[in-house]
Structure formats: C-alpha cells, structure tokens
C-alpha cells in the first residue's frame, strides 16, 4: 500500500493491554496488525475498523513469528513499528521453592524468547527499509511490567521473563540506532485485564490501602496513551528509555 499511515504490529492486540494500545493507534489513523485468540480477535477487529488486520500467529513459535512479519509486509509493504505486548501469566502461581521447570519453560518461551526473536525478524525488515530510504524512522516497544524490578516470589518465572525484556530493550536500542529505529520499554503497573481478574479482591484491598499514589487500577487505555507517541516516532533522542505507567506504585516512599 502506498499511503503514509504508519504500519504497526501489536502482538496480543486482541484483548487487554494490547487492545488498548491497538485502539489508540487505530484512532490516530495507523494500520494495525494484531494477533491473538481468534474469538477475541474478531471482536477486536470490529472495534478497530477497516485499517486493522489479523494474522493467526503464536509468538512462541518461530514459524509463526516469521509468518506475522511476512503477512504484514505482503499486506502493507512495510513495518513502521512493533509493539511487543503479548505475554502470559503462570498457569499456577507457585512459590519459587516449589515451582516446576515445565511452567518456567513455557512462560519464558512465550514472554521472552518470542518477543526477542520477533524483534530480530522485524529489525531485519526495518533495516531494509532504512537502506532503501535513509529518511525512514521506526520504533520498537517492549511492554514489560513493574515485575521486572518488583519481586513476587509466587511467580518468579513471570518476574524473570519481564526483567529479561528490560535488558532486551537496551540491547535492541543499541543495535538498531544506526537504522533509525528507536527502542523503548513501557512498564505497566496493576492494570485491569482478564490476566488480573483472578486477583481483583487482593489488589482492590492493596490499592485502597495505598499501594499506588493514584488510588485506582490502571486501564488498558492508560498504556495505549503511553505507547502512542513511541509508536509514532514522536519521542525522539530517547532510545532505550523506560516509561513507567503504574500510578506511582514504584515511587520509593517512607
């Protein structure tokens, strides 16, 4: 396609934080490519409108990651931004004294290995675009979590997966700068999604007791508004930056 609308891949864009991000981008006029579970993807596509496109792809699969890149380029001719949002919670929250390796391997494969190597595939496409036009600029965003630095001993696998993505942000920021690609980390706090539905009572009580400076749950739209300028290339001379969107949860307080 020959128009100037930015083409953005949002992994896990069919629900939760990913959908909040995809909505912000679509409202700004971007062409948005999402993957995710098919029933929720159909609902998301209806919300996002005609500029949205769905690719059936599992981020944990090397073959599917390449399929996501190839289908996006075939449909739109380029990729301007990648939002690495897709991720899973542990099947069972288990104390690190008891947690098993199978759960760890599954979670790290999807949450860390998947976005790391999807970024590699997208980065090589972006390099071609920059070589074809030196004025072109791109963006990569890793959506992590305050769990990258805040320890939860009943879901150590999740914390480790997000801490690894924080370093991936730094690595790709260094590697991709020469190709005009800014790389950023967006670090959400407690966000109201289906992933947190099972711990609603716990966090309702913690928020009421002062867990966050802003006394409310975060919403997917909060993350969408933070990601938008990064995806549009408006946050310049700041590659490698961390944008924390947690209502003040991680502010050190006495």
JSON list of N, CA and C in Angstrom, two decimals, residues 176-249:
[
{"chain": "A", "resi": 176, "resn": "UNK", "atom": "N", "xyz": [19.93, -1.12, 16.97]},
{"chain": "A", "resi": 176, "resn": "UNK", "atom": "CA", "xyz": [19.09, -0.61, 15.89]},
{"chain": "A", "resi": 176, "resn": "UNK", "atom": "C", "xyz": [19.20, 0.89, 15.67]},
{"chain": "A", "resi": 177, "resn": "UNK", "atom": "N", "xyz": [19.95, 1.58, 16.49]},
{"chain": "A", "resi": 177, "resn": "UNK", "atom": "CA", "xyz": [20.05, 3.03, 16.34]},
{"chain": "A", "resi": 177, "resn": "UNK", "atom": "C", "xyz": [20.56, 3.43, 14.97]},
{"chain": "A", "resi": 178, "resn": "UNK", "atom": "N", "xyz": [21.49, 2.68, 14.43]},
{"chain": "A", "resi": 178, "resn": "UNK", "atom": "CA", "xyz": [22.07, 3.04, 13.13]},
{"chain": "A", "resi": 178, "resn": "UNK", "atom": "C", "xyz": [21.07, 2.93, 11.99]},
{"chain": "A", "resi": 179, "resn": "UNK", "atom": "N", "xyz": [19.97, 2.22, 12.23]},
{"chain": "A", "resi": 179, "resn": "UNK", "atom": "CA", "xyz": [18.95, 2.07, 11.19]},
{"chain": "A", "resi": 179, "resn": "UNK", "atom": "C", "xyz": [17.75, 2.98, 11.42]},
{"chain": "A", "resi": 180, "resn": "UNK", "atom": "N", "xyz": [17.90, 3.96, 12.31]},
{"chain": "A", "resi": 180, "resn": "UNK", "atom": "CA", "xyz": [16.82, 4.91, 12.54]},
{"chain": "A", "resi": 180, "resn": "UNK", "atom": "C", "xyz": [15.65, 4.35, 13.34]},
{"chain": "A", "resi": 181, "resn": "UNK", "atom": "N", "xyz": [15.93, 3.35, 14.17]},
{"chain": "A", "resi": 181, "resn": "UNK", "atom": "CA", "xyz": [14.87, 2.72, 14.97]},
{"chain": "A", "resi": 181, "resn": "UNK", "atom": "C", "xyz": [15.07, 3.02, 16.45]},
{"chain": "A", "resi": 182, "resn": "UNK", "atom": "N", "xyz": [14.08, 3.66, 17.05]},
{"chain": "A", "resi": 182, "resn": "UNK", "atom": "CA", "xyz": [14.09, 3.89, 18.49]},
{"chain": "A", "resi": 182, "resn": "UNK", "atom": "C", "xyz": [13.45, 2.71, 19.20]},
{"chain": "A", "resi": 183, "resn": "UNK", "atom": "N", "xyz": [14.04, 2.30, 20.31]},
{"chain": "A", "resi": 183, "resn": "UNK", "atom": "CA", "xyz": [13.55, 1.13, 21.07]},
{"chain": "A", "resi": 183, "resn": "UNK", "atom": "C", "xyz": [13.27, 1.57, 22.49]},
{"chain": "A", "resi": 184, "resn": "UNK", "atom": "N", "xyz": [12.09, 1.20, 23.00]},
{"chain": "A", "resi": 184, "resn": "UNK", "atom": "CA", "xyz": [11.63, 1.70, 24.29]},
{"chain": "A", "resi": 184, "resn": "UNK", "atom": "C", "xyz": [10.99, 0.58, 25.10]},
{"chain": "A", "resi": 185, "resn": "UNK", "atom": "N", "xyz": [10.99, 0.77, 26.41]},
{"chain": "A", "resi": 185, "resn": "UNK", "atom": "CA", "xyz": [10.27, -0.14, 27.32]},
{"chain": "A", "resi": 185, "resn": "UNK", "atom": "C", "xyz": [9.14, 0.63, 27.99]},
{"chain": "A", "resi": 186, "resn": "UNK", "atom": "N", "xyz": [7.95, 0.07, 27.94]},
{"chain": "A", "resi": 186, "resn": "UNK", "atom": "CA", "xyz": [6.82, 0.60, 28.70]},
{"chain": "A", "resi": 186, "resn": "UNK", "atom": "C", "xyz": [6.52, -0.39, 29.81]},
{"chain": "A", "resi": 187, "resn": "UNK", "atom": "N", "xyz": [6.53, 0.09, 31.04]},
{"chain": "A", "resi": 187, "resn": "UNK", "atom": "CA", "xyz": [6.46, -0.78, 32.21]},
{"chain": "A", "resi": 187, "resn": "UNK", "atom": "C", "xyz": [5.15, -0.53, 32.97]},
{"chain": "A", "resi": 188, "resn": "UNK", "atom": "N", "xyz": [4.09, -1.31, 32.68]},
{"chain": "A", "resi": 188, "resn": "UNK", "atom": "CA", "xyz": [2.81, -1.12, 33.37]},
{"chain": "A", "resi": 188, "resn": "UNK", "atom": "C", "xyz": [2.85, -1.60, 34.82]},
{"chain": "A", "resi": 189, "resn": "UNK", "atom": "N", "xyz": [1.94, -1.02, 35.60]},
{"chain": "A", "resi": 189, "resn": "UNK", "atom": "CA", "xyz": [1.73, -1.50, 36.96]},
{"chain": "A", "resi": 189, "resn": "UNK", "atom": "C", "xyz": [0.54, -2.44, 37.02]},
{"chain": "A", "resi": 190, "resn": "UNK", "atom": "N", "xyz": [-0.36, -2.22, 37.95]},
{"chain": "A", "resi": 190, "resn": "UNK", "atom": "CA", "xyz": [-1.53, -3.08, 38.13]},
{"chain": "A", "resi": 190, "resn": "UNK", "atom": "C", "xyz": [-2.62, -2.60, 37.17]},
{"chain": "A", "resi": 191, "resn": "UNK", "atom": "N", "xyz": [-2.84, -3.37, 36.12]},
{"chain": "A", "resi": 191, "resn": "UNK", "atom": "CA", "xyz": [-3.78, -2.99, 35.06]},
{"chain": "A", "resi": 191, "resn": "UNK", "atom": "C", "xyz": [-4.96, -3.94, 35.06]},
{"chain": "A", "resi": 192, "resn": "UNK", "atom": "N", "xyz": [-6.15, -3.40, 34.92]},
{"chain": "A", "resi": 192, "resn": "UNK", "atom": "CA", "xyz": [-7.38, -4.20, 34.98]},
{"chain": "A", "resi": 192, "resn": "UNK", "atom": "C", "xyz": [-7.61, -4.91, 33.65]},
{"chain": "A", "resi": 193, "resn": "UNK", "atom": "N", "xyz": [-7.26, -6.19, 33.58]},
{"chain": "A", "resi": 193, "resn": "UNK", "atom": "CA", "xyz": [-7.45, -7.01, 32.39]},
{"chain": "A", "resi": 193, "resn": "UNK", "atom": "C", "xyz": [-7.90, -8.40, 32.83]},
{"chain": "A", "resi": 194, "resn": "UNK", "atom": "N", "xyz": [-8.13, -9.28, 31.86]},
{"chain": "A", "resi": 194, "resn": "UNK", "atom": "CA", "xyz": [-8.50, -10.63, 32.23]},
{"chain": "A", "resi": 194, "resn": "UNK", "atom": "C", "xyz": [-7.36, -11.36, 32.94]},
{"chain": "A", "resi": 195, "resn": "UNK", "atom": "N", "xyz": [-6.10, -10.93, 32.71]},
{"chain": "A", "resi": 195, "resn": "UNK", "atom": "CA", "xyz": [-4.97, -11.56, 33.38]},
{"chain": "A", "resi": 195, "resn": "UNK", "atom": "C", "xyz": [-4.98, -11.30, 34.88]},
{"chain": "A", "resi": 196, "resn": "UNK", "atom": "N", "xyz": [-5.52, -10.15, 35.28]},
{"chain": "A", "resi": 196, "resn": "UNK", "atom": "CA", "xyz": [-5.55, -9.80, 36.70]},
{"chain": "A", "resi": 196, "resn": "UNK", "atom": "C", "xyz": [-6.92, -10.07, 37.33]},
{"chain": "A", "resi": 197, "resn": "UNK", "atom": "N", "xyz": [-7.85, -10.62, 36.56]},
{"chain": "A", "resi": 197, "resn": "UNK", "atom": "CA", "xyz": [-9.21, -10.83, 37.07]},
{"chain": "A", "resi": 197, "resn": "UNK", "atom": "C", "xyz": [-9.22, -11.73, 38.30]},
{"chain": "A", "resi": 198, "resn": "UNK", "atom": "N", "xyz": [-8.33, -12.71, 38.35]},
{"chain": "A", "resi": 198, "resn": "UNK", "atom": "CA", "xyz": [-8.32, -13.65, 39.46]},
{"chain": "A", "resi": 198, "resn": "UNK", "atom": "C", "xyz": [-7.78, -13.08, 40.76]},
{"chain": "A", "resi": 199, "resn": "UNK", "atom": "N", "xyz": [-7.17, -11.90, 40.70]},
{"chain": "A", "resi": 199, "resn": "UNK", "atom": "CA", "xyz": [-6.62, -11.30, 41.91]},
{"chain": "A", "resi": 199, "resn": "UNK", "atom": "C", "xyz": [-7.25, -9.92, 42.17]},
{"chain": "A", "resi": 200, "resn": "UNK", "atom": "N", "xyz": [-8.47, -9.74, 41.67]},
{"chain": "A", "resi": 200, "resn": "UNK", "atom": "CA", "xyz": [-9.14, -8.45, 41.82]},
{"chain": "A", "resi": 200, "resn": "UNK", "atom": "C", "xyz": [-9.31, -8.06, 43.27]},
{"chain": "A", "resi": 201, "resn": "UNK", "atom": "N", "xyz": [-9.79, -8.97, 44.10]},
{"chain": "A", "resi": 201, "resn": "UNK", "atom": "CA", "xyz": [-10.02, -8.64, 45.51]},
{"chain": "A", "resi": 201, "resn": "UNK", "atom": "C", "xyz": [-8.72, -8.26, 46.21]},
{"chain": "A", "resi": 202, "resn": "UNK", "atom": "N", "xyz": [-7.66, -8.98, 45.90]},
{"chain": "A", "resi": 202, "resn": "UNK", "atom": "CA", "xyz": [-6.36, -8.69, 46.52]},
{"chain": "A", "resi": 202, "resn": "UNK", "atom": "C", "xyz": [-5.92, -7.27, 46.19]},
{"chain": "A", "resi": 203, "resn": "UNK", "atom": "N", "xyz": [-5.99, -6.89, 44.90]},
{"chain": "A", "resi": 203, "resn": "UNK", "atom": "CA", "xyz": [-5.49, -5.58, 44.53]},
{"chain": "A", "resi": 203, "resn": "UNK", "atom": "C", "xyz": [-6.48, -4.46, 44.85]},
{"chain": "A", "resi": 204, "resn": "UNK", "atom": "N", "xyz": [-7.75, -4.75, 44.89]},
{"chain": "A", "resi": 204, "resn": "UNK", "atom": "CA", "xyz": [-8.71, -3.76, 45.39]},
{"chain": "A", "resi": 204, "resn": "UNK", "atom": "C", "xyz": [-8.31, -3.33, 46.80]},
{"chain": "A", "resi": 205, "resn": "UNK", "atom": "N", "xyz": [-8.00, -4.31, 47.64]},
{"chain": "A", "resi": 205, "resn": "UNK", "atom": "CA", "xyz": [-7.63, -4.01, 49.03]},
{"chain": "A", "resi": 205, "resn": "UNK", "atom": "C", "xyz": [-6.28, -3.28, 49.09]},
{"chain": "A", "resi": 206, "resn": "UNK", "atom": "N", "xyz": [-5.31, -3.72, 48.30]},
{"chain": "A", "resi": 206, "resn": "UNK", "atom": "CA", "xyz": [-4.00, -3.08, 48.33]},
{"chain": "A", "resi": 206, "resn": "UNK", "atom": "C", "xyz": [-4.06, -1.64, 47.84]},
{"chain": "A", "resi": 207, "resn": "UNK", "atom": "N", "xyz": [-4.83, -1.40, 46.77]},
{"chain": "A", "resi": 207, "resn": "UNK", "atom": "CA", "xyz": [-4.97, -0.04, 46.26]},
{"chain": "A", "resi": 207, "resn": "UNK", "atom": "C", "xyz": [-5.68, 0.85, 47.28]},
{"chain": "A", "resi": 208, "resn": "UNK", "atom": "N", "xyz": [-6.71, 0.32, 47.91]},
{"chain": "A", "resi": 208, "resn": "UNK", "atom": "CA", "xyz": [-7.41, 1.07, 48.94]},
{"chain": "A", "resi": 208, "resn": "UNK", "atom": "C", "xyz": [-6.49, 1.40, 50.12]},
{"chain": "A", "resi": 209, "resn": "UNK", "atom": "N", "xyz": [-5.49, 0.54, 50.33]},
{"chain": "A", "resi": 209, "resn": "UNK", "atom": "CA", "xyz": [-4.55, 0.71, 51.44]},
{"chain": "A", "resi": 209, "resn": "UNK", "atom": "C", "xyz": [-3.33, 1.54, 51.05]},
{"chain": "A", "resi": 210, "resn": "UNK", "atom": "N", "xyz": [-3.31, 2.08, 49.82]},
{"chain": "A", "resi": 210, "resn": "UNK", "atom": "CA", "xyz": [-2.24, 2.98, 49.43]},
{"chain": "A", "resi": 210, "resn": "UNK", "atom": "C", "xyz": [-1.14, 2.39, 48.58]},
{"chain": "A", "resi": 211, "resn": "UNK", "atom": "N", "xyz": [-1.39, 1.25, 47.94]},
{"chain": "A", "resi": 211, "resn": "UNK", "atom": "CA", "xyz": [-0.37, 0.63, 47.09]},
{"chain": "A", "resi": 211, "resn": "UNK", "atom": "C", "xyz": [0.12, 1.60, 46.02]},
{"chain": "A", "resi": 212, "resn": "UNK", "atom": "N", "xyz": [-0.81, 2.34, 45.41]},
{"chain": "A", "resi": 212, "resn": "UNK", "atom": "CA", "xyz": [-0.47, 3.29, 44.36]},
{"chain": "A", "resi": 212, "resn": "UNK", "atom": "C", "xyz": [-0.71, 4.71, 44.84]},
{"chain": "A", "resi": 213, "resn": "UNK", "atom": "N", "xyz": [0.06, 5.66, 44.30]},
{"chain": "A", "resi": 213, "resn": "UNK", "atom": "CA", "xyz": [-0.15, 7.07, 44.64]},
{"chain": "A", "resi": 213, "resn": "UNK", "atom": "C", "xyz": [-1.48, 7.54, 44.08]},
{"chain": "A", "resi": 214, "resn": "UNK", "atom": "N", "xyz": [-1.76, 7.16, 42.82]},
{"chain": "A", "resi": 214, "resn": "UNK", "atom": "CA", "xyz": [-3.08, 7.41, 42.24]},
{"chain": "A", "resi": 214, "resn": "UNK", "atom": "C", "xyz": [-3.98, 6.25, 42.67]},
{"chain": "A", "resi": 215, "resn": "UNK", "atom": "N", "xyz": [-5.03, 6.50, 43.44]},
{"chain": "A", "resi": 215, "resn": "UNK", "atom": "CA", "xyz": [-5.78, 5.41, 44.08]},
{"chain": "A", "resi": 215, "resn": "UNK", "atom": "C", "xyz": [-6.79, 4.73, 43.15]},
{"chain": "A", "resi": 216, "resn": "UNK", "atom": "N", "xyz": [-6.29, 4.08, 42.12]},
{"chain": "A", "resi": 216, "resn": "UNK", "atom": "CA", "xyz": [-7.18, 3.35, 41.21]},
{"chain": "A", "resi": 216, "resn": "UNK", "atom": "C", "xyz": [-6.38, 2.30, 40.45]},
{"chain": "A", "resi": 217, "resn": "UNK", "atom": "N", "xyz": [-7.09, 1.38, 39.84]},
{"chain": "A", "resi": 217, "resn": "UNK", "atom": "CA", "xyz": [-6.49, 0.44, 38.90]},
{"chain": "A", "resi": 217, "resn": "UNK", "atom": "C", "xyz": [-6.05, 1.20, 37.65]},
{"chain": "A", "resi": 218, "resn": "UNK", "atom": "N", "xyz": [-4.99, 0.73, 37.01]},
{"chain": "A", "resi": 218, "resn": "UNK", "atom": "CA", "xyz": [-4.68, 1.19, 35.67]},
{"chain": "A", "resi": 218, "resn": "UNK", "atom": "C", "xyz": [-5.60, 0.54, 34.67]},
{"chain": "A", "resi": 219, "resn": "UNK", "atom": "N", "xyz": [-5.81, 1.20, 33.55]},
{"chain": "A", "resi": 219, "resn": "UNK", "atom": "CA", "xyz": [-6.66, 0.68, 32.48]},
{"chain": "A", "resi": 219, "resn": "UNK", "atom": "C", "xyz": [-5.83, 0.48, 31.21]},
{"chain": "A", "resi": 220, "resn": "UNK", "atom": "N", "xyz": [-6.24, -0.45, 30.35]},
{"chain": "A", "resi": 220, "resn": "UNK", "atom": "CA", "xyz": [-5.50, -0.64, 29.09]},
{"chain": "A", "resi": 220, "resn": "UNK", "atom": "C", "xyz": [-5.30, 0.65, 28.31]},
{"chain": "A", "resi": 221, "resn": "UNK", "atom": "N", "xyz": [-6.28, 1.55, 28.39]},
{"chain": "A", "resi": 221, "resn": "UNK", "atom": "CA", "xyz": [-6.17, 2.82, 27.66]},
{"chain": "A", "resi": 221, "resn": "UNK", "atom": "C", "xyz": [-5.01, 3.68, 28.19]},
{"chain": "A", "resi": 222, "resn": "UNK", "atom": "N", "xyz": [-4.68, 3.54, 29.48]},
{"chain": "A", "resi": 222, "resn": "UNK", "atom": "CA", "xyz": [-3.54, 4.27, 30.02]},
{"chain": "A", "resi": 222, "resn": "UNK", "atom": "C", "xyz": [-2.25, 3.85, 29.32]},
{"chain": "A", "resi": 223, "resn": "UNK", "atom": "N", "xyz": [-2.13, 2.56, 29.07]},
{"chain": "A", "resi": 223, "resn": "UNK", "atom": "CA", "xyz": [-0.93, 2.05, 28.38]},
{"chain": "A", "resi": 223, "resn": "UNK", "atom": "C", "xyz": [-0.97, 2.47, 26.91]},
{"chain": "A", "resi": 224, "resn": "UNK", "atom": "N", "xyz": [-2.15, 2.44, 26.31]},
{"chain": "A", "resi": 224, "resn": "UNK", "atom": "CA", "xyz": [-2.29, 2.86, 24.92]},
{"chain": "A", "resi": 224, "resn": "UNK", "atom": "C", "xyz": [-1.82, 4.29, 24.72]},
{"chain": "A", "resi": 225, "resn": "UNK", "atom": "N", "xyz": [-2.18, 5.18, 25.65]},
{"chain": "A", "resi": 225, "resn": "UNK", "atom": "CA", "xyz": [-1.78, 6.58, 25.52]},
{"chain": "A", "resi": 225, "resn": "UNK", "atom": "C", "xyz": [-0.27, 6.75, 25.69]},
{"chain": "A", "resi": 226, "resn": "UNK", "atom": "N", "xyz": [0.35, 5.90, 26.49]},
{"chain": "A", "resi": 226, "resn": "UNK", "atom": "CA", "xyz": [1.80, 5.98, 26.68]},
{"chain": "A", "resi": 226, "resn": "UNK", "atom": "C", "xyz": [2.56, 5.45, 25.47]},
{"chain": "A", "resi": 227, "resn": "UNK", "atom": "N", "xyz": [2.03, 4.40, 24.86]},
{"chain": "A", "resi": 227, "resn": "UNK", "atom": "CA", "xyz": [2.70, 3.79, 23.72]},
{"chain": "A", "resi": 227, "resn": "UNK", "atom": "C", "xyz": [2.57, 4.63, 22.46]},
{"chain": "A", "resi": 228, "resn": "UNK", "atom": "N", "xyz": [1.47, 5.35, 22.31]},
{"chain": "A", "resi": 228, "resn": "UNK", "atom": "CA", "xyz": [1.16, 6.05, 21.07]},
{"chain": "A", "resi": 228, "resn": "UNK", "atom": "C", "xyz": [2.31, 6.93, 20.56]},
{"chain": "A", "resi": 229, "resn": "UNK", "atom": "N", "xyz": [2.85, 7.87, 21.35]},
{"chain": "A", "resi": 229, "resn": "UNK", "atom": "CA", "xyz": [3.92, 8.71, 20.80]},
{"chain": "A", "resi": 229, "resn": "UNK", "atom": "C", "xyz": [5.18, 7.94, 20.47]},
{"chain": "A", "resi": 230, "resn": "UNK", "atom": "N", "xyz": [5.41, 6.83, 21.16]},
{"chain": "A", "resi": 230, "resn": "UNK", "atom": "CA", "xyz": [6.58, 6.00, 20.87]},
{"chain": "A", "resi": 230, "resn": "UNK", "atom": "C", "xyz": [6.43, 5.34, 19.51]},
{"chain": "A", "resi": 231, "resn": "UNK", "atom": "N", "xyz": [5.25, 4.78, 19.28]},
{"chain": "A", "resi": 231, "resn": "UNK", "atom": "CA", "xyz": [4.97, 4.10, 18.01]},
{"chain": "A", "resi": 231, "resn": "UNK", "atom": "C", "xyz": [4.96, 5.07, 16.84]},
{"chain": "A", "resi": 232, "resn": "UNK", "atom": "N", "xyz": [4.56, 6.31, 17.08]},
{"chain": "A", "resi": 232, "resn": "UNK", "atom": "CA", "xyz": [4.50, 7.31, 16.02]},
{"chain": "A", "resi": 232, "resn": "UNK", "atom": "C", "xyz": [5.85, 7.97, 15.75]},
{"chain": "A", "resi": 233, "resn": "UNK", "atom": "N", "xyz": [6.86, 7.62, 16.54]},
{"chain": "A", "resi": 233, "resn": "UNK", "atom": "CA", "xyz": [8.18, 8.21, 16.36]},
{"chain": "A", "resi": 233, "resn": "UNK", "atom": "C", "xyz": [8.29, 9.62, 16.88]},
{"chain": "A", "resi": 234, "resn": "UNK", "atom": "N", "xyz": [7.43, 9.99, 17.84]},
{"chain": "A", "resi": 234, "resn": "UNK", "atom": "CA", "xyz": [7.41, 11.36, 18.37]},
{"chain": "A", "resi": 234, "resn": "UNK", "atom": "C", "xyz": [8.30, 11.53, 19.60]},
{"chain": "A", "resi": 235, "resn": "UNK", "atom": "N", "xyz": [8.79, 10.45, 20.16]},
{"chain": "A", "resi": 235, "resn": "UNK", "atom": "CA", "xyz": [9.62, 10.50, 21.37]},
{"chain": "A", "resi": 235, "resn": "UNK", "atom": "C", "xyz": [11.07, 10.35, 20.91]},
{"chain": "A", "resi": 236, "resn": "UNK", "atom": "N", "xyz": [11.67, 11.46, 20.49]},
{"chain": "A", "resi": 236, "resn": "UNK", "atom": "CA", "xyz": [12.96, 11.42, 19.81]},
{"chain": "A", "resi": 236, "resn": "UNK", "atom": "C", "xyz": [14.13, 11.63, 20.77]},
{"chain": "A", "resi": 237, "resn": "UNK", "atom": "N", "xyz": [15.30, 11.22, 20.33]},
{"chain": "A", "resi": 237, "resn": "UNK", "atom": "CA", "xyz": [16.55, 11.34, 21.09]},
{"chain": "A", "resi": 237, "resn": "UNK", "atom": "C", "xyz": [16.41, 10.72, 22.48]},
{"chain": "A", "resi": 238, "resn": "UNK", "atom": "N", "xyz": [15.71, 9.60, 22.53]},
{"chain": "A", "resi": 238, "resn": "UNK", "atom": "CA", "xyz": [15.42, 8.98, 23.83]},
{"chain": "A", "resi": 238, "resn": "UNK", "atom": "C", "xyz": [15.43, 7.46, 23.76]},
{"chain": "A", "resi": 239, "resn": "UNK", "atom": "N", "xyz": [16.08, 6.89, 22.75]},
{"chain": "A", "resi": 239, "resn": "UNK", "atom": "CA", "xyz": [16.05, 5.43, 22.61]},
{"chain": "A", "resi": 239, "resn": "UNK", "atom": "C", "xyz": [16.62, 4.76, 23.86]},
{"chain": "A", "resi": 240, "resn": "UNK", "atom": "N", "xyz": [16.03, 3.63, 24.22]},
{"chain": "A", "resi": 240, "resn": "UNK", "atom": "CA", "xyz": [16.41, 2.91, 25.42]},
{"chain": "A", "resi": 240, "resn": "UNK", "atom": "C", "xyz": [15.67, 3.35, 26.67]},
{"chain": "A", "resi": 241, "resn": "UNK", "atom": "N", "xyz": [14.80, 4.34, 26.54]},
{"chain": "A", "resi": 241, "resn": "UNK", "atom": "CA", "xyz": [14.11, 4.87, 27.72]},
{"chain": "A", "resi": 241, "resn": "UNK", "atom": "C", "xyz": [13.06, 3.90, 28.26]},
{"chain": "A", "resi": 242, "resn": "UNK", "atom": "N", "xyz": [12.82, 4.01, 29.56]},
{"chain": "A", "resi": 242, "resn": "UNK", "atom": "CA", "xyz": [11.78, 3.25, 30.24]},
{"chain": "A", "resi": 242, "resn": "UNK", "atom": "C", "xyz": [10.66, 4.21, 30.62]},
{"chain": "A", "resi": 243, "resn": "UNK", "atom": "N", "xyz": [9.45, 3.91, 30.19]},
{"chain": "A", "resi": 243, "resn": "UNK", "atom": "CA", "xyz": [8.28, 4.71, 30.55]},
{"chain": "A", "resi": 243, "resn": "UNK", "atom": "C", "xyz": [7.44, 3.88, 31.52]},
{"chain": "A", "resi": 244, "resn": "UNK", "atom": "N", "xyz": [7.38, 4.32, 32.76]},
{"chain": "A", "resi": 244, "resn": "UNK", "atom": "CA", "xyz": [6.66, 3.59, 33.80]},
{"chain": "A", "resi": 244, "resn": "UNK", "atom": "C", "xyz": [5.25, 4.13, 33.93]},
{"chain": "A", "resi": 245, "resn": "UNK", "atom": "N", "xyz": [4.26, 3.23, 33.81]},
{"chain": "A", "resi": 245, "resn": "UNK", "atom": "CA", "xyz": [2.86, 3.63, 33.87]},
{"chain": "A", "resi": 245, "resn": "UNK", "atom": "C", "xyz": [2.21, 2.79, 34.97]},
{"chain": "A", "resi": 246, "resn": "UNK", "atom": "N", "xyz": [2.40, 3.23, 36.23]},
{"chain": "A", "resi": 246, "resn": "UNK", "atom": "CA", "xyz": [1.98, 2.39, 37.36]},
{"chain": "A", "resi": 246, "resn": "UNK", "atom": "C", "xyz": [1.27, 3.16, 38.46]},
{"chain": "A", "resi": 247, "resn": "UNK", "atom": "N", "xyz": [0.82, 4.38, 38.14]},
{"chain": "A", "resi": 247, "resn": "UNK", "atom": "CA", "xyz": [0.10, 5.16, 39.15]},
{"chain": "A", "resi": 247, "resn": "UNK", "atom": "C", "xyz": [0.93, 5.50, 40.37]},
{"chain": "A", "resi": 248, "resn": "UNK", "atom": "N", "xyz": [2.26, 5.47, 40.21]},
{"chain": "A", "resi": 248, "resn": "UNK", "atom": "CA", "xyz": [3.14, 5.78, 41.33]},
{"chain": "A", "resi": 248, "resn": "UNK", "atom": "C", "xyz": [3.48, 4.61, 42.23]},
{"chain": "A", "resi": 249, "resn": "UNK", "atom": "N", "xyz": [3.12, 3.40, 41.82]},
{"chain": "A", "resi": 249, "resn": "UNK", "atom": "CA", "xyz": [3.35, 2.22, 42.65]},
{"chain": "A", "resi": 249, "resn": "UNK", "atom": "C", "xyz": [4.80, 2.07, 43.05]}
]
